[in-house]
CSV table of C-alpha atoms in Angstrom, one decimal:
chain,number,residue,atom,x,y,z
A,224,UNK,CA,48.3,-49.3,92.1
A,225,UNK,CA,49.1,-46.6,89.5
A,226,UNK,CA,46.1,-46.5,87.3
A,227,UNK,CA,44.1,-43.4,86.4
A,228,UNK,CA,40.4,-43.9,87.2
A,229,UNK,CA,37.6,-41.6,86.1
A,230,UNK,CA,34.2,-42.2,87.4
A,231,UNK,CA,31.0,-40.4,86.3
A,232,UNK,CA,33.1,-37.3,85.8
A,233,UNK,CA,31.1,-34.2,84.8
A,234,UNK,CA,32.3,-30.6,84.3
A,235,UNK,CA,30.0,-27.7,83.4
A,236,UNK,CA,31.0,-24.2,82.5
A,237,UNK,CA,27.8,-22.2,82.9
A,238,UNK,CA,25.3,-23.8,80.6
A,239,UNK,CA,27.9,-25.8,78.7
A,240,UNK,CA,28.8,-29.3,79.7
A,241,UNK,CA,32.4,-29.9,78.7
A,242,UNK,CA,32.6,-33.4,80.2
A,243,UNK,CA,29.5,-35.5,80.5
A,244,UNK,CA,29.3,-38.4,82.9
A,245,UNK,CA,32.6,-39.8,81.8
A,246,UNK,CA,33.9,-43.2,83.1
A,247,UNK,CA,37.1,-44.9,82.0
A,248,UNK,CA,40.4,-46.3,83.4
A,249,UNK,CA,44.0,-46.1,82.2
A,250,UNK,CA,46.0,-49.1,83.1
A,251,UNK,CA,49.7,-49.5,83.6
A,252,UNK,CA,52.0,-51.3,81.2
A,253,UNK,CA,50.6,-49.8,78.0
A,254,UNK,CA,50.4,-46.6,76.1
A,255,UNK,CA,46.8,-45.3,76.0
A,256,UNK,CA,45.9,-42.8,73.2
A,257,UNK,CA,43.4,-40.1,74.3
A,258,UNK,CA,41.6,-39.0,71.2
A,259,UNK,CA,38.6,-36.8,70.2
A,260,UNK,CA,37.7,-33.9,67.9
A,261,UNK,CA,38.3,-30.3,69.0
A,262,UNK,CA,35.8,-29.5,71.8
A,263,UNK,CA,35.5,-33.2,72.8
A,264,UNK,CA,36.6,-32.5,76.4
A,265,UNK,CA,40.1,-34.1,76.3
A,266,UNK,CA,41.9,-31.0,77.8
A,267,UNK,CA,39.2,-30.5,80.4
A,268,UNK,CA,39.5,-34.1,81.5
A,269,UNK,CA,43.2,-33.9,81.8
A,270,UNK,CA,42.9,-30.7,83.9
A,271,UNK,CA,40.4,-32.5,86.1
A,272,UNK,CA,42.7,-35.5,86.6
A,273,UNK,CA,45.5,-33.1,87.5
A,274,UNK,CA,43.5,-31.0,90.0
A,275,UNK,CA,43.7,-27.9,87.8
A,276,UNK,CA,39.9,-27.7,87.7
A,277,UNK,CA,37.2,-29.0,90.0
A,278,UNK,CA,34.5,-31.4,88.7
A,279,UNK,CA,30.9,-30.5,88.9
A,280,UNK,CA,30.4,-34.1,89.9
A,281,UNK,CA,32.2,-37.4,89.8
A,282,UNK,CA,35.8,-38.2,90.6
A,283,UNK,CA,39.2,-38.5,88.9
A,284,UNK,CA,42.0,-40.3,90.8
A,285,UNK,CA,45.6,-41.3,90.2
A,286,UNK,CA,46.7,-44.4,92.1
A,287,UNK,CA,43.5,-44.3,94.0
A,288,UNK,CA,44.0,-40.7,95.3
A,289,UNK,CA,43.1,-37.3,94.0
A,290,UNK,CA,46.2,-35.6,92.5
A,291,UNK,CA,45.9,-32.8,95.0
A,292,UNK,CA,46.4,-35.3,97.8
A,293,UNK,CA,50.0,-35.9,96.9
A,294,UNK,CA,52.5,-33.8,98.9
A,295,UNK,CA,55.2,-34.3,96.3
A,296,UNK,CA,53.2,-34.9,93.1
A,297,UNK,CA,56.1,-35.0,90.6
A,298,UNK,CA,57.2,-38.2,92.3
A,299,UNK,CA,53.9,-39.8,91.5
A,300,UNK,CA,52.6,-38.1,88.3
A,301,UNK,CA,54.5,-36.4,85.5
A,302,UNK,CA,52.6,-34.4,83.0
A,303,UNK,CA,53.0,-32.0,80.1
A,304,UNK,CA,50.0,-29.9,79.2
A,305,UNK,CA,51.6,-26.7,77.9
A,306,UNK,CA,55.2,-26.4,76.7
A,307,UNK,CA,55.0,-22.6,77.0
A,308,UNK,CA,54.3,-22.6,80.7
A,309,UNK,CA,58.0,-22.4,81.8
A,310,UNK,CA,59.3,-18.9,82.9
A,311,UNK,CA,61.2,-17.6,79.8
A,312,UNK,CA,63.9,-15.8,81.8
A,313,UNK,CA,65.1,-19.0,83.6
A,314,UNK,CA,67.6,-21.3,82.1
A,315,UNK,CA,66.4,-24.8,81.4
A,316,UNK,CA,68.5,-26.2,84.2
A,317,UNK,CA,67.2,-23.7,86.7
A,318,UNK,CA,63.7,-24.4,85.7
A,319,UNK,CA,64.1,-28.0,86.5
A,320,UNK,CA,66.1,-27.3,89.7
A,321,UNK,CA,63.2,-25.3,91.0
A,322,UNK,CA,60.8,-28.1,90.4
A,323,UNK,CA,63.2,-30.6,91.9
A,324,UNK,CA,63.6,-28.6,95.1
A,325,UNK,CA,59.8,-28.2,95.5
A,326,UNK,CA,59.4,-32.0,95.3
A,327,UNK,CA,62.5,-33.1,97.2
A,328,UNK,CA,64.1,-34.6,94.1
A,329,UNK,CA,67.9,-35.0,94.1
A,330,UNK,CA,69.7,-32.3,91.9
A,331,UNK,CA,71.5,-35.1,90.0
A,332,UNK,CA,68.1,-36.0,88.5
A,333,UNK,CA,68.0,-32.7,86.7
A,334,UNK,CA,71.1,-33.5,84.7
A,335,UNK,CA,69.8,-37.0,84.0
A,336,UNK,CA,66.5,-35.8,82.4
A,337,UNK,CA,68.3,-33.0,80.5
A,338,UNK,CA,70.5,-35.6,78.9
A,339,UNK,CA,67.5,-37.9,78.3
A,340,UNK,CA,65.6,-35.1,76.6
A,341,UNK,CA,68.7,-34.1,74.5
A,342,UNK,CA,69.0,-30.7,76.2
A,343,UNK,CA,72.4,-30.9,77.9
A,344,UNK,CA,74.0,-28.6,75.4
A,345,UNK,CA,71.5,-25.8,76.0
A,346,UNK,CA,71.0,-26.4,79.8
A,347,UNK,CA,72.3,-23.0,80.6
A,348,UNK,CA,70.4,-21.1,78.0
A,349,UNK,CA,67.3,-19.0,78.8
A,350,UNK,CA,64.0,-20.7,77.9
A,351,UNK,CA,62.8,-17.7,76.0
A,352,UNK,CA,65.5,-18.4,73.3
A,353,UNK,CA,64.2,-22.0,72.8
A,354,UNK,CA,62.3,-23.1,69.7
A,355,UNK,CA,58.9,-24.8,70.2
A,356,UNK,CA,60.5,-28.2,69.8
A,357,UNK,CA,63.1,-27.4,72.5
A,358,UNK,CA,60.4,-26.2,74.9
A,359,UNK,CA,58.5,-29.4,74.2
A,360,UNK,CA,61.6,-31.4,75.2
A,361,UNK,CA,62.0,-29.4,78.3
A,362,UNK,CA,58.3,-30.0,79.2
A,363,UNK,CA,58.9,-33.7,78.8
A,364,UNK,CA,62.0,-33.6,80.9
A,365,UNK,CA,60.0,-31.9,83.6
A,366,UNK,CA,57.4,-34.6,83.4
A,367,UNK,CA,60.1,-37.3,83.9
A,368,UNK,CA,61.9,-35.4,86.7
A,369,UNK,CA,60.4,-37.3,89.6
A,370,UNK,CA,60.7,-40.7,87.9
A,371,UNK,CA,56.9,-41.0,88.2
A,372,UNK,CA,54.8,-44.1,87.8
A,373,UNK,CA,52.1,-42.2,85.9
A,374,UNK,CA,52.8,-40.0,82.8
A,375,UNK,CA,50.3,-37.7,81.0
A,376,UNK,CA,51.3,-36.0,77.8
A,377,UNK,CA,49.2,-33.6,75.7
A,378,UNK,CA,50.4,-33.4,72.1
A,379,UNK,CA,53.9,-34.5,73.0
A,380,UNK,CA,55.2,-34.5,69.4
A,381,UNK,CA,54.1,-30.9,68.7
A,382,UNK,CA,57.0,-28.9,67.3
A,383,UNK,CA,59.4,-31.8,67.3
A,384,UNK,CA,61.6,-32.6,64.3
A,385,UNK,CA,61.6,-36.1,62.8
A,386,UNK,CA,64.4,-37.3,65.2
A,387,UNK,CA,62.5,-35.9,68.1
A,388,UNK,CA,59.3,-37.7,67.0
A,389,UNK,CA,61.2,-41.0,66.9
A,390,UNK,CA,62.6,-40.3,70.3
A,391,UNK,CA,59.3,-39.5,71.9
A,392,UNK,CA,57.7,-42.7,70.4
A,393,UNK,CA,60.5,-44.8,71.9
A,394,UNK,CA,60.3,-43.0,75.2
A,395,UNK,CA,56.5,-43.6,75.6
A,396,UNK,CA,56.8,-47.3,74.7
A,397,UNK,CA,59.8,-47.7,77.0
A,398,UNK,CA,57.8,-46.2,79.9
A,399,UNK,CA,55.0,-48.6,79.3
A,400,UNK,CA,57.3,-51.6,79.1
A,401,UNK,CA,58.6,-50.5,82.6
A,402,UNK,CA,55.0,-50.9,83.9
A,403,UNK,CA,54.2,-47.2,84.1
A,404,UNK,CA,50.8,-45.8,83.2
A,405,UNK,CA,51.0,-43.6,80.1
A,406,UNK,CA,48.2,-41.4,78.8
A,407,UNK,CA,48.8,-39.4,75.6
A,408,UNK,CA,46.4,-37.0,74.0
A,409,UNK,CA,47.0,-36.3,70.3
A,410,UNK,CA,45.2,-35.1,67.1
A,411,UNK,CA,47.7,-36.9,64.9
A,412,UNK,CA,46.1,-40.2,64.0
A,413,UNK,CA,49.0,-41.7,62.0
A,414,UNK,CA,51.4,-40.8,64.8
A,415,UNK,CA,49.1,-42.3,67.5
A,416,UNK,CA,49.0,-45.5,65.5
A,417,UNK,CA,52.7,-45.9,65.9
A,418,UNK,CA,52.8,-45.9,69.7
A,419,UNK,CA,49.3,-46.6,71.3
A,420,UNK,CA,48.2,-50.0,72.5
A,421,UNK,CA,44.8,-48.8,73.8
A,422,UNK,CA,42.4,-46.0,72.9
A,423,UNK,CA,40.0,-43.8,74.8
A,424,UNK,CA,37.9,-41.7,72.4
A,425,UNK,CA,35.7,-38.8,73.4
A,426,UNK,CA,33.0,-36.9,71.5
A,427,UNK,CA,31.1,-33.9,72.9
A,428,UNK,CA,32.3,-34.7,76.4
A,429,UNK,CA,31.0,-38.3,76.3
A,430,UNK,CA,32.9,-41.6,76.0
A,431,UNK,CA,32.8,-43.0,72.5
A,432,UNK,CA,35.3,-45.9,72.8
A,433,UNK,CA,37.5,-47.5,75.4
A,434,UNK,CA,39.2,-50.4,73.7
A,435,UNK,CA,42.5,-51.8,72.2
A,436,UNK,CA,43.9,-50.3,69.1
A,437,UNK,CA,43.2,-53.5,67.0
A,438,UNK,CA,39.7,-53.9,68.3
A,439,UNK,CA,38.9,-50.2,67.6
A,440,UNK,CA,40.1,-50.5,64.0
A,441,UNK,CA,38.3,-53.8,63.4
A,442,UNK,CA,35.0,-52.4,64.9
A,443,UNK,CA,35.0,-49.3,62.7
A,444,UNK,CA,36.3,-50.5,59.4
A,445,UNK,CA,35.2,-52.9,56.6
A,446,UNK,CA,36.9,-56.1,55.9
A,447,UNK,CA,38.8,-55.9,52.6
A,448,UNK,CA,41.1,-57.9,50.4
A,449,UNK,CA,43.7,-56.5,48.0
A,450,UNK,CA,44.6,-58.6,44.9
A,451,UNK,CA,46.7,-58.4,41.8
A,452,UNK,CA,46.2,-60.9,38.9
A,453,UNK,CA,47.2,-61.3,35.2
A,454,UNK,CA,43.6,-62.2,34.4
A,455,UNK,CA,41.2,-59.8,36.1
A,456,UNK,CA,38.3,-60.7,33.8
A,457,UNK,CA,38.3,-64.4,35.0
A,458,UNK,CA,38.8,-63.3,38.6
A,459,UNK,CA,35.8,-60.9,38.3
A,460,UNK,CA,33.6,-63.7,36.9
A,461,UNK,CA,34.7,-66.2,39.5
A,462,UNK,CA,34.0,-63.7,42.3
A,463,UNK,CA,30.7,-62.7,40.9
A,464,UNK,CA,29.5,-66.3,41.1
A,465,UNK,CA,30.4,-66.3,44.8
A,466,UNK,CA,28.6,-63.0,45.4
A,467,UNK,CA,31.7,-60.8,45.5
A,468,UNK,CA,32.5,-57.7,43.5
A,469,UNK,CA,35.9,-56.9,42.2
A,470,UNK,CA,36.8,-53.2,42.4
A,471,UNK,CA,39.5,-51.5,40.4
A,472,UNK,CA,42.0,-49.8,42.9
A,473,UNK,CA,44.3,-48.6,40.2
A,474,UNK,CA,47.9,-49.4,39.5
A,475,UNK,CA,47.0,-52.9,38.5
A,476,UNK,CA,45.5,-53.7,41.9
A,477,UNK,CA,42.0,-54.8,42.8
A,478,UNK,CA,40.0,-54.9,46.0
A,479,UNK,CA,37.2,-57.1,47.3
A,480,UNK,CA,35.0,-55.6,50.0
A,481,UNK,CA,33.7,-57.8,52.8
A,482,UNK,CA,36.0,-60.8,52.1
A,483,UNK,CA,39.0,-62.5,53.6
A,484,UNK,CA,42.2,-63.3,51.7
A,485,UNK,CA,42.0,-67.0,52.5
A,486,UNK,CA,38.5,-67.2,50.9
A,487,UNK,CA,39.5,-65.3,47.8
A,488,UNK,CA,42.7,-67.4,47.5
A,489,UNK,CA,40.8,-70.7,47.7
A,490,UNK,CA,38.2,-69.5,45.2
A,491,UNK,CA,40.9,-68.4,42.7
A,492,UNK,CA,42.8,-71.7,43.1
A,493,UNK,CA,39.6,-73.6,42.4
A,494,UNK,CA,38.9,-71.6,39.3
A,495,UNK,CA,42.6,-71.7,38.1
A,496,UNK,CA,42.9,-67.9,38.2
A,497,UNK,CA,46.6,-66.8,38.7
A,498,UNK,CA,47.2,-64.4,41.6
A,499,UNK,CA,50.3,-62.3,41.7
A,500,UNK,CA,49.4,-60.6,45.1
A,501,UNK,CA,46.8,-61.3,47.7
A,502,UNK,CA,46.5,-59.7,51.2
A,503,UNK,CA,44.0,-58.7,53.8
A,504,UNK,CA,43.8,-55.0,54.4
A,505,UNK,CA,42.6,-53.0,57.4
A,506,UNK,CA,41.5,-49.4,57.7
A,507,UNK,CA,44.0,-46.9,59.0
A,508,UNK,CA,43.4,-45.5,62.5
A,509,UNK,CA,42.4,-42.3,60.8
A,510,UNK,CA,39.7,-43.9,58.8
A,511,UNK,CA,38.3,-45.8,61.8
A,512,UNK,CA,38.5,-42.6,63.9
A,513,UNK,CA,36.6,-40.5,61.4
A,514,UNK,CA,34.0,-43.2,61.0
A,515,UNK,CA,33.3,-43.1,64.7
A,516,UNK,CA,33.5,-39.3,65.4
A,517,UNK,CA,31.8,-38.0,62.2
A,518,UNK,CA,28.7,-37.1,64.2
A,519,UNK,CA,30.6,-35.9,67.3
A,520,UNK,CA,32.8,-33.2,65.8
A,521,UNK,CA,31.8,-29.8,67.2
A,522,UNK,CA,33.9,-27.9,64.7
A,523,UNK,CA,34.4,-29.2,61.1
A,524,UNK,CA,34.6,-27.8,57.6
A,525,UNK,CA,31.9,-28.7,55.1
A,526,UNK,CA,32.6,-32.1,53.5
A,527,UNK,CA,35.2,-33.1,56.1
A,528,UNK,CA,33.4,-36.1,57.4
A,529,UNK,CA,32.8,-37.4,53.9
A,530,UNK,CA,36.4,-36.8,52.6
A,531,UNK,CA,38.3,-40.0,52.0
A,532,UNK,CA,41.0,-40.8,54.5
A,533,UNK,CA,44.4,-42.1,53.6
A,534,UNK,CA,44.5,-45.4,51.7
A,535,UNK,CA,44.3,-48.5,54.0
A,536,UNK,CA,47.4,-50.3,54.9
A,537,UNK,CA,48.2,-54.0,55.3
A,538,UNK,CA,47.2,-56.0,58.1
A,539,UNK,CA,54.9,-32.7,83.7
A,540,UNK,CA,52.4,-31.4,85.3
A,541,UNK,CA,53.8,-29.2,88.1
A,542,UNK,CA,52.1,-26.5,90.0
A,543,UNK,CA,52.1,-23.2,88.2
A,544,UNK,CA,54.9,-20.8,88.8
A,545,UNK,CA,54.3,-17.4,90.1
């Protein structure tokens, strides 16, 4: 059993409740996106799962045990919370060697993860000379060092160049295909949409959603059809008789809210209206996310919640060093 299980988890800092009676599970074999506005409690939850904070009440376990119960935690759980945590005066290789020794991991594994993270050429350079993207790669290498069954990553694409972003996407999906449990926290909706199978969404410390990506988007978006025709006037008239409204989307395209492509296609065929394009559309993850979290954002600029989202598209943690 390698799942992450959170049960009635609550964390209070003085009078502020950062995590509020939170219950959810993260299953193996899929990538789970961990989403929420700033101040939603994501980082606090990750710290509680990894034993870096103690809950006020409730439990957070990995593989049925608290993280602190593992004598060699890197063999069970790999996590990246802060890419800046590594000692700047160490080389990348020495940083990983120290972690390997503390968890009885073979030294050959250090070279393996350096190569996997694309850092072999800079393995003997001091970490303080690294760019943010290189530090991020090193943090991911540290998370993979113990070949863990559970991987937690906080903003893993932060600072990565386009090649690095493609690499981390493939890495996360590959880990999930191997049957590992992968939990990824991110603020980048479009990026999350490329790798996540499941979503856990928080707002003001509470659970807002725990569902598959597809079900999440379907639940928080409106059905819509995109069409292109050489005779929009006839199509508008035909749709009006059926109770639909044709909206001008610009660039010669039209949309019909609350409809399915098969229904619009059948109606157009019956009326003899030529269609040059017809497709169902679904909201982007960003649209669905903003629709759900509009009231749960603790920090937002005026008008942010009402601003239009992008156009819809077709259907290592280790223990701190001294």
